[in-house]
Amino acid sequence: MSLRQDGRLKSVDRGAHPSLTAYFNAEDVKDAYNAGEPADDWDTYRAPWSAVLEHFGDYDRQSAEEALRTVLPDILRLGRSEPAACPNGRTLTDDVTSARLAMLTGGKITTDHIGPHTDLLPGFPYLGTPHAG
């Protein structure tokens, strides 16, 4: 978050569905996306992001739009009767990058072969000691 000139907070990097802008937006659109309002996402990004899915994942238009409904608008939903896991909320061990690659490619690429951290602490702040460089 950062402070706008009018004193209101604005998002400088959306976080509900990380990596969306990296995969779906051209460089000249990323700042506008991060500054935008999630309520406007469907109308603004449905067509260009559908084109990305059609190109990389061989989606047809209807399938692309169905896939995009899980990430547009950029709001992370949590159904309390369902287990937390992307796209129903997210845990610290969810492999979001692999999930995004699978979505983008229509399931042709299902992993980045990195995986989530396995060294989390049982309590806050959850993140373990930084890895040696």
PDB file of C-alpha atoms in Angstrom:
ATOM      1  CA  MET A   1       0.000   0.000   0.000  1.00  0.00           C
ATOM      2  CA  SER A   2       1.076   3.557  -0.547  1.00  0.00           C
ATOM      3  CA  LEU A   3      -0.442   6.932   0.211  1.00  0.00           C
ATOM      4  CA  ARG A   4      -1.986   8.794  -2.724  1.00  0.00           C
ATOM      5  CA  GLN A   5      -1.733  12.561  -3.101  1.00  0.00           C
ATOM      6  CA  ASP A   6      -5.322  12.910  -1.899  1.00  0.00           C
ATOM      7  CA  GLY A   7      -4.406  11.124   1.348  1.00  0.00           C
ATOM      8  CA  ARG A   8      -6.117   7.813   0.490  1.00  0.00           C
ATOM      9  CA  LEU A   9      -4.325   4.476   0.416  1.00  0.00           C
ATOM     10  CA  LYS A  10      -3.812   2.718  -2.896  1.00  0.00           C
ATOM     11  CA  SER A  11      -2.604  -0.742  -3.804  1.00  0.00           C
ATOM     12  CA  VAL A  12       0.830  -0.813  -5.406  1.00  0.00           C
ATOM     13  CA  ASP A  13       0.814  -4.552  -5.945  1.00  0.00           C
ATOM     14  CA  ARG A  14      -2.258  -6.709  -5.788  1.00  0.00           C
ATOM     15  CA  GLY A  15      -1.911  -9.717  -3.561  1.00  0.00           C
ATOM     16  CA  ALA A  16      -5.105 -11.751  -3.476  1.00  0.00           C
ATOM     17  CA  HIS A  17      -4.042 -13.723  -6.528  1.00  0.00           C
ATOM     18  CA  PRO A  18      -0.292 -13.196  -6.784  1.00  0.00           C
ATOM     19  CA  SER A  19       1.459 -13.292 -10.138  1.00  0.00           C
ATOM     20  CA  LEU A  20      -1.593 -12.344 -12.177  1.00  0.00           C
ATOM     21  CA  THR A  21      -0.085  -9.177 -13.540  1.00  0.00           C
ATOM     22  CA  ALA A  22       3.222 -10.923 -14.286  1.00  0.00           C
ATOM     23  CA  TYR A  23       1.510 -13.463 -16.538  1.00  0.00           C
ATOM     24  CA  PHE A  24      -1.436 -11.536 -17.923  1.00  0.00           C
ATOM     25  CA  ASN A  25      -0.498  -7.872 -18.284  1.00  0.00           C
ATOM     26  CA  ALA A  26       1.917  -6.232 -20.685  1.00  0.00           C
ATOM     27  CA  GLU A  27       4.520  -4.018 -18.990  1.00  0.00           C
ATOM     28  CA  ASP A  28       2.686  -0.808 -19.933  1.00  0.00           C
ATOM     29  CA  VAL A  29      -0.499  -2.005 -18.180  1.00  0.00           C
ATOM     30  CA  LYS A  30       0.923  -3.253 -14.867  1.00  0.00           C
ATOM     31  CA  ASP A  31       0.878   0.089 -13.037  1.00  0.00           C
ATOM     32  CA  ALA A  32      -2.723   0.771 -14.099  1.00  0.00           C
ATOM     33  CA  TYR A  33      -3.755  -2.714 -12.951  1.00  0.00           C
ATOM     34  CA  ASN A  34      -2.117  -2.282  -9.543  1.00  0.00           C
ATOM     35  CA  ALA A  35      -3.704   1.163  -9.129  1.00  0.00           C
ATOM     36  CA  GLY A  36      -7.131  -0.051 -10.264  1.00  0.00           C
ATOM     37  CA  GLU A  37     -10.147  -1.128  -8.305  1.00  0.00           C
ATOM     38  CA  PRO A  38     -11.054  -4.847  -8.199  1.00  0.00           C
ATOM     39  CA  ALA A  39     -14.700  -3.908  -8.898  1.00  0.00           C
ATOM     40  CA  ASP A  40     -13.600  -2.817 -12.398  1.00  0.00           C
ATOM     41  CA  ASP A  41     -11.485  -5.888 -13.143  1.00  0.00           C
ATOM     42  CA  TRP A  42     -13.992  -7.997 -15.062  1.00  0.00           C
ATOM     43  CA  ASP A  43     -14.940  -5.250 -17.501  1.00  0.00           C
ATOM     44  CA  THR A  44     -11.338  -4.101 -17.940  1.00  0.00           C
ATOM     45  CA  TYR A  45      -9.421  -7.375 -18.126  1.00  0.00           C
ATOM     46  CA  ARG A  46     -11.860 -10.070 -19.291  1.00  0.00           C
ATOM     47  CA  ALA A  47     -11.117  -9.645 -23.005  1.00  0.00           C
ATOM     48  CA  PRO A  48      -7.314  -9.196 -22.922  1.00  0.00           C
ATOM     49  CA  TRP A  49      -6.790 -11.915 -20.318  1.00  0.00           C
ATOM     50  CA  SER A  50      -9.080 -14.293 -22.220  1.00  0.00           C
ATOM     51  CA  ALA A  51      -6.835 -13.732 -25.231  1.00  0.00           C
ATOM     52  CA  VAL A  52      -3.796 -14.723 -23.125  1.00  0.00           C
ATOM     53  CA  LEU A  53      -5.493 -17.966 -22.046  1.00  0.00           C
ATOM     54  CA  GLU A  54      -6.617 -18.695 -25.591  1.00  0.00           C
ATOM     55  CA  HIS A  55      -3.049 -18.232 -26.832  1.00  0.00           C
ATOM     56  CA  PHE A  56      -1.082 -20.073 -24.137  1.00  0.00           C
ATOM     57  CA  GLY A  57      -3.616 -22.627 -22.943  1.00  0.00           C
ATOM     58  CA  ASP A  58      -5.642 -23.303 -26.083  1.00  0.00           C
ATOM     59  CA  TYR A  59      -8.799 -22.249 -24.246  1.00  0.00           C
ATOM     60  CA  ASP A  60     -11.895 -21.359 -26.221  1.00  0.00           C
ATOM     61  CA  ARG A  61     -13.487 -18.020 -25.265  1.00  0.00           C
ATOM     62  CA  GLN A  62     -16.080 -19.550 -22.922  1.00  0.00           C
ATOM     63  CA  SER A  63     -13.536 -21.741 -21.089  1.00  0.00           C
ATOM     64  CA  ALA A  64     -11.168 -18.781 -20.749  1.00  0.00           C
ATOM     65  CA  GLU A  65     -13.892 -16.671 -19.163  1.00  0.00           C
ATOM     66  CA  GLU A  66     -14.847 -19.498 -16.782  1.00  0.00           C
ATOM     67  CA  ALA A  67     -11.208 -19.810 -15.668  1.00  0.00           C
ATOM     68  CA  LEU A  68     -10.920 -16.050 -15.201  1.00  0.00           C
ATOM     69  CA  ARG A  69     -13.960 -15.957 -12.915  1.00  0.00           C
ATOM     70  CA  THR A  70     -11.764 -17.603 -10.249  1.00  0.00           C
ATOM     71  CA  VAL A  71      -9.333 -14.641 -10.240  1.00  0.00           C
ATOM     72  CA  LEU A  72     -11.336 -11.629 -11.431  1.00  0.00           C
ATOM     73  CA  PRO A  73     -11.944  -9.503  -9.539  1.00  0.00           C
ATOM     74  CA  ASP A  74      -8.699  -9.769  -7.587  1.00  0.00           C
ATOM     75  CA  ILE A  75     -10.414 -10.630  -4.325  1.00  0.00           C
ATOM     76  CA  LEU A  76      -9.478 -13.693  -2.334  1.00  0.00           C
ATOM     77  CA  ARG A  77     -12.637 -15.412  -1.170  1.00  0.00           C
ATOM     78  CA  LEU A  78     -12.833 -17.782   1.776  1.00  0.00           C
ATOM     79  CA  GLY A  79     -15.710 -20.182   2.231  1.00  0.00           C
ATOM     80  CA  ARG A  80     -15.501 -21.215   5.878  1.00  0.00           C
ATOM     81  CA  SER A  81     -17.162 -24.556   5.206  1.00  0.00           C
ATOM     82  CA  GLU A  82     -14.435 -25.446   2.665  1.00  0.00           C
ATOM     83  CA  PRO A  83     -10.777 -26.138   3.438  1.00  0.00           C
ATOM     84  CA  ALA A  84      -8.459 -23.171   2.890  1.00  0.00           C
ATOM     85  CA  ALA A  85      -6.467 -23.673  -0.296  1.00  0.00           C
ATOM     86  CA  CYS A  86      -6.102 -21.579  -3.416  1.00  0.00           C
ATOM     87  CA  PRO A  87      -8.579 -20.366  -4.761  1.00  0.00           C
ATOM     88  CA  ASN A  88     -10.601 -20.681  -1.497  1.00  0.00           C
ATOM     89  CA  GLY A  89      -8.359 -18.568   0.639  1.00  0.00           C
ATOM     90  CA  ARG A  90      -4.724 -19.484   0.698  1.00  0.00           C
ATOM     91  CA  THR A  91      -2.321 -21.140   3.097  1.00  0.00           C
ATOM     92  CA  LEU A  92       1.367 -20.304   3.449  1.00  0.00           C
ATOM     93  CA  THR A  93       2.229 -23.616   1.808  1.00  0.00           C
ATOM     94  CA  ASP A  94       0.028 -23.209  -1.293  1.00  0.00           C
ATOM     95  CA  ASP A  95       2.162 -23.414  -4.433  1.00  0.00           C
ATOM     96  CA  VAL A  96       0.517 -20.457  -6.122  1.00  0.00           C
ATOM     97  CA  THR A  97       3.034 -20.237  -8.976  1.00  0.00           C
ATOM     98  CA  SER A  98       2.420 -23.826 -10.044  1.00  0.00           C
ATOM     99  CA  ALA A  99      -1.344 -23.259  -9.835  1.00  0.00           C
ATOM    100  CA  ARG A 100      -1.004 -20.142 -11.995  1.00  0.00           C
ATOM    101  CA  LEU A 101       1.137 -21.981 -14.579  1.00  0.00           C
ATOM    102  CA  ALA A 102      -1.453 -24.762 -14.775  1.00  0.00           C
ATOM    103  CA  MET A 103      -4.209 -22.199 -15.302  1.00  0.00           C
ATOM    104  CA  LEU A 104      -2.250 -20.235 -17.889  1.00  0.00           C
ATOM    105  CA  THR A 105      -1.314 -23.277 -19.964  1.00  0.00           C
ATOM    106  CA  GLY A 106      -4.580 -25.170 -19.706  1.00  0.00           C
ATOM    107  CA  GLY A 107      -2.874 -27.839 -17.607  1.00  0.00           C
ATOM    108  CA  LYS A 108       0.074 -28.440 -19.948  1.00  0.00           C
ATOM    109  CA  ILE A 109       2.522 -27.160 -17.314  1.00  0.00           C
ATOM    110  CA  THR A 110       1.487 -28.086 -13.785  1.00  0.00           C
ATOM    111  CA  THR A 111       4.559 -27.255 -11.734  1.00  0.00           C
ATOM    112  CA  ASP A 112       7.482 -24.879 -11.554  1.00  0.00           C
ATOM    113  CA  HIS A 113       9.433 -27.670  -9.767  1.00  0.00           C
ATOM    114  CA  ILE A 114      10.136 -25.390  -6.810  1.00  0.00           C
ATOM    115  CA  GLY A 115       7.285 -26.061  -4.399  1.00  0.00           C
ATOM    116  CA  PRO A 116       6.306 -24.174  -1.286  1.00  0.00           C
ATOM    117  CA  HIS A 117       8.453 -23.602   1.784  1.00  0.00           C
ATOM    118  CA  THR A 118       8.600 -26.552   4.159  1.00  0.00           C
ATOM    119  CA  ASP A 119      10.395 -24.724   6.979  1.00  0.00           C
ATOM    120  CA  LEU A 120       7.554 -22.631   8.394  1.00  0.00           C
ATOM    121  CA  LEU A 121       7.332 -22.008  12.122  1.00  0.00           C
ATOM    122  CA  PRO A 122       4.227 -23.231  13.971  1.00  0.00           C
ATOM    123  CA  GLY A 123       3.358 -19.692  15.158  1.00  0.00           C
ATOM    124  CA  PHE A 124       3.506 -16.098  14.020  1.00  0.00           C
ATOM    125  CA  PRO A 125       5.468 -14.795  12.105  1.00  0.00           C
ATOM    126  CA  TYR A 126       5.507 -18.321  10.557  1.00  0.00           C
ATOM    127  CA  LEU A 127       8.495 -17.575   8.323  1.00  0.00           C
ATOM    128  CA  GLY A 128      11.635 -19.412   9.360  1.00  0.00           C
ATOM    129  CA  THR A 129      15.180 -18.145   9.411  1.00  0.00           C
ATOM    130  CA  PRO A 130      16.158 -16.664   6.032  1.00  0.00           C
ATOM    131  CA  HIS A 131      18.035 -19.059   3.787  1.00  0.00           C
ATOM    132  CA  ALA A 132      21.761 -18.470   3.361  1.00  0.00           C
ATOM    133  CA  GLY A 133      22.628 -16.675   0.107  1.00  0.00           C
TER     134      GLY A 133
END
